[in-house]
XYZ file of C-alpha atoms in Angstrom:
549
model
C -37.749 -4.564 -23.940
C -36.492 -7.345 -21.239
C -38.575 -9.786 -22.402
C -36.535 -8.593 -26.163
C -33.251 -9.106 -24.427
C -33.740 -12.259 -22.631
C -35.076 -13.885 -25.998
C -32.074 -12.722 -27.263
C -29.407 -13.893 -24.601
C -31.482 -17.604 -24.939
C -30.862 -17.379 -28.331
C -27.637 -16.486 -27.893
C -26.635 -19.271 -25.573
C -28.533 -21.822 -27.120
C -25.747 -21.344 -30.329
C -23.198 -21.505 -28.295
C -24.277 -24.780 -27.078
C -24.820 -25.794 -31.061
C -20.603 -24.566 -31.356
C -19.750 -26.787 -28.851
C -21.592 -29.936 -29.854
C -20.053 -29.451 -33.213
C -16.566 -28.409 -32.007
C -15.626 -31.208 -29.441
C -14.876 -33.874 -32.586
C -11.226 -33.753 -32.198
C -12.003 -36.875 -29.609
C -13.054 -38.719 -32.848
C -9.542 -39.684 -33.603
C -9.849 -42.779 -32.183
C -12.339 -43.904 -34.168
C -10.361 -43.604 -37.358
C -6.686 -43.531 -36.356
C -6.049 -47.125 -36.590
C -6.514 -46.339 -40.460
C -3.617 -44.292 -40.543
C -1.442 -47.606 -40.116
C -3.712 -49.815 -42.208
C -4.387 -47.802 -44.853
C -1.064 -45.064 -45.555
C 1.432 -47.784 -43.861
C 2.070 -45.057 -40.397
C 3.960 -46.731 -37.545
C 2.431 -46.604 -34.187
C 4.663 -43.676 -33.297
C 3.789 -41.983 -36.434
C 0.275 -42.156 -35.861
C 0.972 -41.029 -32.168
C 2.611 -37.893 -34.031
C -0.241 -36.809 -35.866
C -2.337 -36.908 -33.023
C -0.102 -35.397 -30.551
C 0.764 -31.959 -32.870
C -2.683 -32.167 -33.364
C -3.346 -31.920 -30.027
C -0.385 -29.753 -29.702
C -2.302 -26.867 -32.918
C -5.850 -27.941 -30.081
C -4.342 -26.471 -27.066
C -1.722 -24.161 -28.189
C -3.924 -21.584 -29.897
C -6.393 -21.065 -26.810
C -4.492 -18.260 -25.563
C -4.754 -16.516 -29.002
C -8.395 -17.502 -29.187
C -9.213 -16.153 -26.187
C -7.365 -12.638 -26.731
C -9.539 -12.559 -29.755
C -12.718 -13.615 -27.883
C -12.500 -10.381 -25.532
C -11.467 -8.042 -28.177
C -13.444 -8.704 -31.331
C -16.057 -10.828 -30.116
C -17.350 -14.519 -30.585
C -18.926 -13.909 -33.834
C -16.205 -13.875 -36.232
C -14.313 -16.499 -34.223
C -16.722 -18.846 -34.412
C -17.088 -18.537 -38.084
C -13.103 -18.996 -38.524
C -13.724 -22.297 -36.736
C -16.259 -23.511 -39.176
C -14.046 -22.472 -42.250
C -10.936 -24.389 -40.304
C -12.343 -27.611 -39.319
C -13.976 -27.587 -42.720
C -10.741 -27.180 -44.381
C -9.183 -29.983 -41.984
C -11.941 -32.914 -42.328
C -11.516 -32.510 -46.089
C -8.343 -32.306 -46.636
C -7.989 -35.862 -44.234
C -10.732 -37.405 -46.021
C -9.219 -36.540 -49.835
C -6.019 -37.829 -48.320
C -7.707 -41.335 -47.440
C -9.362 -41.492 -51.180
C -6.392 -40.347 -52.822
C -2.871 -40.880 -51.106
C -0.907 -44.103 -51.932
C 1.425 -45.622 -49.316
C 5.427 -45.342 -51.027
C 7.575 -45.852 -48.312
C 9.977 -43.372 -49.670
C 7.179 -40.285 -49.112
C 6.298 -41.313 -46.053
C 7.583 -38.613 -43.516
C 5.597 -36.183 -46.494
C 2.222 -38.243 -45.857
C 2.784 -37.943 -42.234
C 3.626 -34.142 -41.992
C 0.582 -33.525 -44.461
C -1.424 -35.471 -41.971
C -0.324 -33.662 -38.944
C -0.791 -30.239 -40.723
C -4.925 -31.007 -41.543
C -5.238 -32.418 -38.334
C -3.721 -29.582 -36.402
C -6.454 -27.521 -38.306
C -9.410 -29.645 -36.955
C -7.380 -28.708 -34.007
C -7.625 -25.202 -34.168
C -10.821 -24.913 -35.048
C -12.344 -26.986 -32.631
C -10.732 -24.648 -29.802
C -11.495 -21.221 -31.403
C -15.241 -22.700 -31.038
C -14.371 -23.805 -27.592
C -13.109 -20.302 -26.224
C -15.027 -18.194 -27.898
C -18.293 -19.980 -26.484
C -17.113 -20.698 -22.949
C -16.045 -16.866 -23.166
C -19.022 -15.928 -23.781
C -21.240 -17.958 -21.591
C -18.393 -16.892 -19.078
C -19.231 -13.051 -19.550
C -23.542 -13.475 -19.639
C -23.566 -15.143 -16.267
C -20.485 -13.634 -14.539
C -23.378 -12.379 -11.540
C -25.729 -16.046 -11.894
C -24.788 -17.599 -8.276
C -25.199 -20.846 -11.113
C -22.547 -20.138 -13.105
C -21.482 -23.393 -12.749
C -24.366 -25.151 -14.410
C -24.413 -22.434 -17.031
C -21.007 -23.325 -18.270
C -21.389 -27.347 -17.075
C -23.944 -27.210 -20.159
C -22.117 -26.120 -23.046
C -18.816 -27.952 -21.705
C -21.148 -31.365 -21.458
C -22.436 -30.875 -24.854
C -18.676 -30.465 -25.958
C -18.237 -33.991 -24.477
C -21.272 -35.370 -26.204
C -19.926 -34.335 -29.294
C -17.785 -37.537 -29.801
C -20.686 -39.366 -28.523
C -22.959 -38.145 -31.270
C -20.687 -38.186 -34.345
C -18.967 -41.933 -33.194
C -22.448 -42.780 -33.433
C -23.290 -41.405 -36.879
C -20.221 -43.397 -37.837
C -21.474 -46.667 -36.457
C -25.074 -46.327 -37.958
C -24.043 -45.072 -41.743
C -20.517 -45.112 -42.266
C -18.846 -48.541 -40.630
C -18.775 -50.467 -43.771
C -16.961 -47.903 -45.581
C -13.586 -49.120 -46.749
C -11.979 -45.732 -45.466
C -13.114 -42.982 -43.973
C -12.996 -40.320 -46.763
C -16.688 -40.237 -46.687
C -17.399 -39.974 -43.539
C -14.618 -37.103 -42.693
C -16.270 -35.294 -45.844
C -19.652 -35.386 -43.604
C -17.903 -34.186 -40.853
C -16.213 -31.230 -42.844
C -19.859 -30.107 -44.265
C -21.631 -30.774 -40.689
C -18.904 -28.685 -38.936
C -19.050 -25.832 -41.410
C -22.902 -25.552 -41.598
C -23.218 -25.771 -37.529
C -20.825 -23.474 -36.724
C -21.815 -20.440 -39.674
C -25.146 -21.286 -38.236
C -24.713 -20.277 -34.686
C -22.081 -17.239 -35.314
C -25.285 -16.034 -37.029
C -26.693 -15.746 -33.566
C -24.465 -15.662 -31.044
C -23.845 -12.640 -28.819
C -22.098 -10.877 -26.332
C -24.929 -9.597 -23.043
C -22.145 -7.369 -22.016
C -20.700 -6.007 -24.859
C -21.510 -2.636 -24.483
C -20.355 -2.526 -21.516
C -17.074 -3.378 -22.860
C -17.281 -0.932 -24.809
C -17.839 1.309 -22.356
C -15.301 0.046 -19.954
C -12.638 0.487 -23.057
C -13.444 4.441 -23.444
C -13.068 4.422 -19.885
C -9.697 2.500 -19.689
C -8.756 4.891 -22.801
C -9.063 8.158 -21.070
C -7.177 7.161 -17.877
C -4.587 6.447 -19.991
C -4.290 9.485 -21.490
C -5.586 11.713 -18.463
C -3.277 14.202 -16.947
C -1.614 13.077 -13.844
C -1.753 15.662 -11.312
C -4.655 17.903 -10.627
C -3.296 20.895 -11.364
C -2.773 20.092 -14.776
C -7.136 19.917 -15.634
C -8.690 22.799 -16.848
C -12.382 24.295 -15.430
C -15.124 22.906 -18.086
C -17.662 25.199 -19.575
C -20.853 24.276 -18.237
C -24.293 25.379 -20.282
C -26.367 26.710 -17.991
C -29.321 26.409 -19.844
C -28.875 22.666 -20.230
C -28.991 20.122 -17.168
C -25.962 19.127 -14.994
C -24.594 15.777 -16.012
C -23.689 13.162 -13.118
C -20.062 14.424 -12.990
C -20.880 17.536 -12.809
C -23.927 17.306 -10.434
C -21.329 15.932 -7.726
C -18.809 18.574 -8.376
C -21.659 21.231 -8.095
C -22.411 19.478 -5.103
C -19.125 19.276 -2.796
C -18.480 23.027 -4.184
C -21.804 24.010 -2.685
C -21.349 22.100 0.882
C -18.111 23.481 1.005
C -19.051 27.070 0.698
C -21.900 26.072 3.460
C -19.450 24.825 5.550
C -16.576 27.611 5.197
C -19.187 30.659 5.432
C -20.427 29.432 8.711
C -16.901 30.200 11.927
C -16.785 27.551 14.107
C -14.804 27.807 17.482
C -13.869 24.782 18.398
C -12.977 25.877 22.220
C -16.431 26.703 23.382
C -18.518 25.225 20.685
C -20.305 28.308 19.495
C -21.322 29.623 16.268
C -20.635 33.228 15.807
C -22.224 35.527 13.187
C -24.798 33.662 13.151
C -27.882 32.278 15.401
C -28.757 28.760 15.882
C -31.928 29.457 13.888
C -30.208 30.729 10.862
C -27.105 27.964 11.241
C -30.440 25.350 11.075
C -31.904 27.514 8.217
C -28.438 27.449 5.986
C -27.996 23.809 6.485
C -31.709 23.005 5.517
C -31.044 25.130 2.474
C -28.130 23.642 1.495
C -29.613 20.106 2.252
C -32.250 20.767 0.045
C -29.985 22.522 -2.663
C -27.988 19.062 -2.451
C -30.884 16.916 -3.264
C -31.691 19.067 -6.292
C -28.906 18.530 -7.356
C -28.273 14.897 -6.692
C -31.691 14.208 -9.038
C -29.950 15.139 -11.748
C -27.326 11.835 -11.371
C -28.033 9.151 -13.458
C -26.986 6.559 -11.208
C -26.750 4.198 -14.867
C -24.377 6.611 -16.272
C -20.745 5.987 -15.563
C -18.790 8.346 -14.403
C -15.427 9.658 -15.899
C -12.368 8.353 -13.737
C -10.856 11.032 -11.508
C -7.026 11.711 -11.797
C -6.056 9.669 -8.786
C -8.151 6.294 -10.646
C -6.194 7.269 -13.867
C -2.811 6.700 -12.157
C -3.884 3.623 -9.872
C -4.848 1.795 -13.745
C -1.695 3.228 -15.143
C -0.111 1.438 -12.347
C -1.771 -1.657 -12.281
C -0.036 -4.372 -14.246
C -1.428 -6.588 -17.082
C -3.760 -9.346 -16.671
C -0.753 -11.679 -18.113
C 1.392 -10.349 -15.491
C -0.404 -10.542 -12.526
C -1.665 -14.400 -13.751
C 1.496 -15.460 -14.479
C 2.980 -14.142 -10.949
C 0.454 -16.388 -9.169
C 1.225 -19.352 -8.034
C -2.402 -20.842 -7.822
C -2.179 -20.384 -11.622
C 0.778 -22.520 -11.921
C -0.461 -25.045 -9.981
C -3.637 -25.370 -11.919
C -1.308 -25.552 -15.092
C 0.842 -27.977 -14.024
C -2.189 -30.561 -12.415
C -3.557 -30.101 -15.822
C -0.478 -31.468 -17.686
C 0.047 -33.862 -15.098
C -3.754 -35.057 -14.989
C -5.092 -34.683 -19.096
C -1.563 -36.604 -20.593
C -2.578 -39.874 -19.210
C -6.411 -39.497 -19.898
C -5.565 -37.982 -23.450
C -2.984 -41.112 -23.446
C -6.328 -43.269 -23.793
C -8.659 -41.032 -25.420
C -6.435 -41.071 -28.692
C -5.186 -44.752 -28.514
C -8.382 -46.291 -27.160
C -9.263 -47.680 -31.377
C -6.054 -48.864 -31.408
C -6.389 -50.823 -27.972
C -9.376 -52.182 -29.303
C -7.643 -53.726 -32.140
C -4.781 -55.397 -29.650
C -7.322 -56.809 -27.192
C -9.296 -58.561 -30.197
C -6.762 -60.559 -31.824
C -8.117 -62.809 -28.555
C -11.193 -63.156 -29.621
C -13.449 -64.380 -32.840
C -14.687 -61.201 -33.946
C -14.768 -59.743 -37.567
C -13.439 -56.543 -38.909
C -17.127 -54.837 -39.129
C -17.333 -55.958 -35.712
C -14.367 -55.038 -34.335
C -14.758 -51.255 -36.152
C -17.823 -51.490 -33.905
C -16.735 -52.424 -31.169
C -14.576 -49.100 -31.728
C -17.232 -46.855 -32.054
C -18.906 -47.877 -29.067
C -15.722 -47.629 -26.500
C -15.338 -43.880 -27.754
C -19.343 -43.591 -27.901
C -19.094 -44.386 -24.133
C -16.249 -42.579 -22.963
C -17.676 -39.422 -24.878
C -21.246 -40.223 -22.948
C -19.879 -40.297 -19.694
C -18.145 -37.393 -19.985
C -20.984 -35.155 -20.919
C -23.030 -36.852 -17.804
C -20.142 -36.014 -15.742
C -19.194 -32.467 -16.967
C -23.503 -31.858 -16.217
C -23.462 -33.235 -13.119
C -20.233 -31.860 -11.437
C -21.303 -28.381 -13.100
C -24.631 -28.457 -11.247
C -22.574 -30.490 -7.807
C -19.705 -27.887 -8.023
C -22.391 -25.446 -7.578
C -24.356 -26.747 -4.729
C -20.739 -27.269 -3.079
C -19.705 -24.059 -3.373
C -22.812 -21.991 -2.546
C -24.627 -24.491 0.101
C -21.893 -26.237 2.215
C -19.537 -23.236 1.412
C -16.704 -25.579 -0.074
C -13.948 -24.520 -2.547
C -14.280 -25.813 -5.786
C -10.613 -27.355 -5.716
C -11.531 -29.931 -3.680
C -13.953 -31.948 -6.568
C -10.650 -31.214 -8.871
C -8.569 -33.851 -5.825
C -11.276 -36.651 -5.962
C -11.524 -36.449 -9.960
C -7.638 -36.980 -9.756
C -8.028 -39.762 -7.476
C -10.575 -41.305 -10.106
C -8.083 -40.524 -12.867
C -5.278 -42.815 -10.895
C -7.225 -45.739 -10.490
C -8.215 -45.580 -14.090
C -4.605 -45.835 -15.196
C -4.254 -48.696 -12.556
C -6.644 -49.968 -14.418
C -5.448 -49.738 -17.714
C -2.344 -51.118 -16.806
C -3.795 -54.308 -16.000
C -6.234 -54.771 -18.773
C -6.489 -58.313 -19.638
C -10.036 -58.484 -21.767
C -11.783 -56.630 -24.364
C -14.522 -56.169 -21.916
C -12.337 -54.431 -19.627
C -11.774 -51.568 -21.970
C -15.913 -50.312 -21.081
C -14.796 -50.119 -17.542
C -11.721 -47.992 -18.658
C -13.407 -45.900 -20.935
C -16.323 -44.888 -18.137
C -13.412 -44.092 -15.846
C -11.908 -41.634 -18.236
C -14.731 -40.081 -19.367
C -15.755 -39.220 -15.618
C -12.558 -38.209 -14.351
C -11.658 -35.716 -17.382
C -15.035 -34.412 -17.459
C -15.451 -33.816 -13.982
C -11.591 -31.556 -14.341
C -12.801 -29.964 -17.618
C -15.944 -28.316 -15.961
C -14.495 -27.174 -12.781
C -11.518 -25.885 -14.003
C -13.448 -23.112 -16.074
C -15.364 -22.522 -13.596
C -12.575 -21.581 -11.203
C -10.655 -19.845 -13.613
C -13.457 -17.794 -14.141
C -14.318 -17.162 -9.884
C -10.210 -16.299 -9.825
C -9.258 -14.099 -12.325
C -12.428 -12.505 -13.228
C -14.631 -13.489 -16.000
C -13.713 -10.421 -18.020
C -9.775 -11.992 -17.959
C -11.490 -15.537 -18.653
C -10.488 -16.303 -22.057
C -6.741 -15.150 -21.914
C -6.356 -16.650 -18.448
C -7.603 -20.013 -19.589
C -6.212 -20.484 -22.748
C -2.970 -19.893 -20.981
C -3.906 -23.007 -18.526
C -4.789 -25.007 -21.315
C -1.610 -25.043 -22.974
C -1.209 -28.015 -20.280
C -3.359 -30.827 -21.795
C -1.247 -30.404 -25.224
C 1.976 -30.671 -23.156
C 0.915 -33.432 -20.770
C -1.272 -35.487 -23.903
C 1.820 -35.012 -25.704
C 4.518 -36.354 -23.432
C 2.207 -39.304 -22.771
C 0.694 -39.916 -26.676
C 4.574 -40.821 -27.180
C 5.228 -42.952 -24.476
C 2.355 -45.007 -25.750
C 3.638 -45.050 -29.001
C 7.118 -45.912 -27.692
C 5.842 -48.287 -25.706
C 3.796 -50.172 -28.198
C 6.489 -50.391 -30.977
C 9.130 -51.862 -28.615
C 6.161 -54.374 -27.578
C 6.299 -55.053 -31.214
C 9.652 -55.519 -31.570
C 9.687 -58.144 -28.222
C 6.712 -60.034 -29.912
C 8.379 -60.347 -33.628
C 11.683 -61.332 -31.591
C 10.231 -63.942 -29.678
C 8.353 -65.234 -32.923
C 11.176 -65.780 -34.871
C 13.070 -64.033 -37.941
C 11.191 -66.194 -40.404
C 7.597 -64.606 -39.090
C 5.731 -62.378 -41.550
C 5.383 -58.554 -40.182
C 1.591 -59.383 -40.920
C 1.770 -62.402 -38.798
C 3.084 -60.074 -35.439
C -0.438 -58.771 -33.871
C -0.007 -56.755 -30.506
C -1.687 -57.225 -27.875
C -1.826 -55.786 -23.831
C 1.706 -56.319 -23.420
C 2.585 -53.648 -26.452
C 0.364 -50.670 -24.328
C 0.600 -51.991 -20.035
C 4.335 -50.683 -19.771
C 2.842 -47.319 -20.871
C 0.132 -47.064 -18.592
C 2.758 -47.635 -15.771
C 4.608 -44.938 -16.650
C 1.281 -42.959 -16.613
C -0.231 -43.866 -13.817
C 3.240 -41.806 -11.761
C 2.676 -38.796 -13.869
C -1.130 -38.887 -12.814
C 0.327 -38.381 -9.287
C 1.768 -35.838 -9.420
C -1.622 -34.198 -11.444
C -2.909 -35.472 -7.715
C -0.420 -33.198 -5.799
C -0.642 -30.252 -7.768
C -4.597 -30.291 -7.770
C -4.088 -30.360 -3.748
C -2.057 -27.117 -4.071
C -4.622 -25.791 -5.657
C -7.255 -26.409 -3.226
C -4.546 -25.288 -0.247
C -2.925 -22.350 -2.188
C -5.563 -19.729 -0.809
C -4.670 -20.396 2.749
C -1.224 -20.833 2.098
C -1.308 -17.307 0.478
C -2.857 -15.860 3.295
C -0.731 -17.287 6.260
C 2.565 -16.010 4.624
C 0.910 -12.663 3.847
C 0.060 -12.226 7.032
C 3.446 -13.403 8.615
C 4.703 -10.777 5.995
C 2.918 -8.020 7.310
C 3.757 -9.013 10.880
């Protein structure tokens, strides 16, 4: 029967790993977003739109997701994730066979666009919570919990690896990429049916249970008086409940039957030898009664438990009252909108930095595929290795967790220092390992200490709550790139001359640098709040304790 089970819970995790390779594709924007403007006419900004309310459908729809994830389980989620980003990819790559480019049905084309990629959106992050809520839940009590979720997150990095290079090896001298987003519509809907075929929850019974439970105390009477004496069958065995109560009654009686003078210490009525007797009766009485507990079975919550979880306040509540939950939220807008910032413009920076050189289009597409093939590799190396490092620094030298999240911020800064001053094409590899370290490092441990915080039962409506901060933070900073780069346009077409063809205008660093300037502050402050994170449990404690005093 265990060796049943843990086949089972293997099989089980190994499909949630298959969600999130298949889920993380939303990355893959990059490779075909330059399309958007050379294809259906989109400005820079435009573009920037499409991926930003994307990002925006991503990120906002965790919360739900993970709501759904505790209550109804991972199974049908993960199935409406296959049937959304199947819906999505086809829809984009119908649009890309189909759509012409009139300038007077442009803002149509672009809210179309926005629309099927904020379902790729949604989809990818109902497989993303409903996975990391249940790996969350099977290895709530594994002192590796860490490395348990660094696995499926790191896959969920990979998956922009993988799929950027499907695109490179069969698809790159495609035209458009209608066919290829068609493969990704039918690869997304077969992985994802496939695993929700297998995927399961190790503790759902108990959840189950723990409902009933939760159910009763709600509705149990609040004051003692108010229960009535159970019939008990005498013919059939005591349950645990009333095994206890049986119990106490009987040690009580014991106890009462016997005077005590508590002046002189002597028992009356009664000699030693038959005080010694009673209480070796009744100690024996109590043992055959205690073997009828099942310590498994759980018990029935007494009135005084009843009112203390009538009186306990929602999970929402009690998160959003925290302020080590804000502080995670806000370092997370303030770190992922200048990493997101590259992630979705790093085709497009591609493009800029080779008007410098002598390379064709094939070569340039890629060269495309391999700076988003990179950035999606070293994020899956980093999300493995900071899962199993967050572990060892937590458990061995008896470190918080927080204090990885500072250094990755520190990583993320210099990588926007480092954007800002691109100058070659080669310098976009360098930028592209960078990011994929930093946000992979943030997007394991953050999980992970969500998770060690608020409880992994509470996991998946407590982080899709703090995940609402990459769509706000990618989408303040998605448009100051696209700002950025269309008044770069509108400096190089000035300096070139009225007369100039708009063909003839070709940006390059000096359309995206004043961007990554502005980015590179907000990454600061992703710096400071990460620090608050790491100090707010000793912060908590000194003023409670000055409180008290």
């Amino acid at each position: 029967m265990e060796s049943q089970e843990q086949f089972t819970n293997t099989i089980s995790y190994i499909a949630t790993c298959l969600s999130m390779l298949c889920g993380g594709t939303t990355s893959l924007f990059a490779t075909y977003g330059s399309s958007f403007s050379e294809i259906l006419g989109f400005t820079q900004y435009e573009t920037n739109m499409v991926a930003s309310l994307g990002d925006y459908a991503h990120y906002m729809s965790a919360p739900l997701f993970g709501y759904l994830s505790s209550r109804i389980g991972p199974t049908r989620i993960i199935q409406t994730a296959g049937v959304l980003m199947f819906c999505g990819y086809l829809g984009l790559g119908y649009a890309f066979k189909y759509f012409d480019t009139p300038q007077e049905h442009a803002s149509h084309y672009v809210a179309s666009m926005s629309l099927l990629f904020a379902l790729v959106g949604v989809g990818s992050k109902a497989a993303y919570m409903s996975s990391m809520a249940t790996t969350a839940s099977n290895f709530k009590h594994s002192r590796y919990s860490g490395i348990a979720l660094g696995i499926p997150l790191s896959l969920y990095g990979l998956s922009t690896f993988v799929f950027s290079s499907v695109k490179a090896h069969w698809f790159e001298r495609d035209s458009t990429p209608a066919r290829y987003l068609v493969f990704m519509a039918s690869a997304s809907a077969v992985a994802h049916l496939l695993a929700a075929c297998f995927v399961t929850l190790k503790d759902k019974s108990q959840l189950v249970i723990a409902g009933a439970a939760r159910r009763r105390a709600q509705s149990a009477p609040r004051s003692t008086a108010e229960i009535k004496p159970a019939v008990v069958d005498k013919d059939s065995p005591p349950s645990s409940s009333e095994a206890i109560e049986l119990t106490e009654t009987r040690r009580r009686r014991m106890t009462t039957s016997v005077p005590h003078d508590d002046s002189t210490e002597v028992v009356t009525g009664n000699s030693v030898e038959d005080t010694a007797t009673i209480d070796n009766t009744s100690k024996r009485r109590m043992s055959l009664d205690a073997a009828h507990i099942t310590p498994l079975t759980p018990l029935p919550p007494q009135p005084e438990a009843a009112a203390a979880v009538a009186r306990e306040p929602p999970i929402f509540h009690r998160f959003r009252r925290d302020p080590a939950a804000w502080a995670l939220l806000l370092g997370l807008i303030c770190f992922s909108g200048p990493g997101l910032a590259f992630v979705n413009n790093c085709g497009t920076m591609v493009r800029a930095m080779s008007h410098k050189t002598a390379l064709s289009e094939e070569q340039v597409g890629q060269y495309k595929d391999r700076i988003v093939a990179t950035q999606s590799f070293f994020s899956f190396a980093s999300r493995l290795a900071v899962g199993y490092l967050s572990d060892v620094w937590r458990t061995r030298l008896r470190l918080p967790r927080a204090g990885l999240l500072v250094l990755a911020a520190l990583l993320m800064i210099y990588a926007q220092m480092t954007a800002a001053r691109v100058t070659r094409l080669e310098d976009l590899y360098t930028l592209a390992i960078l990011i994929g370290m930093s946000m992979g490092s943030v997007f394991t441990l953050a999980p992970t200490i969500t998770s060690e915080t608020w409880g992994a039962n509470n996991f998946g409506i407590c982080w899709g709550i703090i995940t609402l901060g990459p769509a706000i933070g990618g989408h303040v900073c998605n448009l100051i790139f696209g700002f950025s780069w269309d008044e770069g346009l509108v400096r190089i077409a000035s300096r070139m001359g009225p007369e100039t063809a708009q063909d003839r205008v070709l940006c390059d660093n000096e359309c995206f640098a004043p961007a990554f300037v502005t980015t590179v502050k907000i990454a600061y402050l992703g710096l400071f709040f990460f620090t608050a994170v790491l100090f707010m449990p000793r912060i908590l404690a000194v003023w409670r304790f000055k409180r008290q005093a």
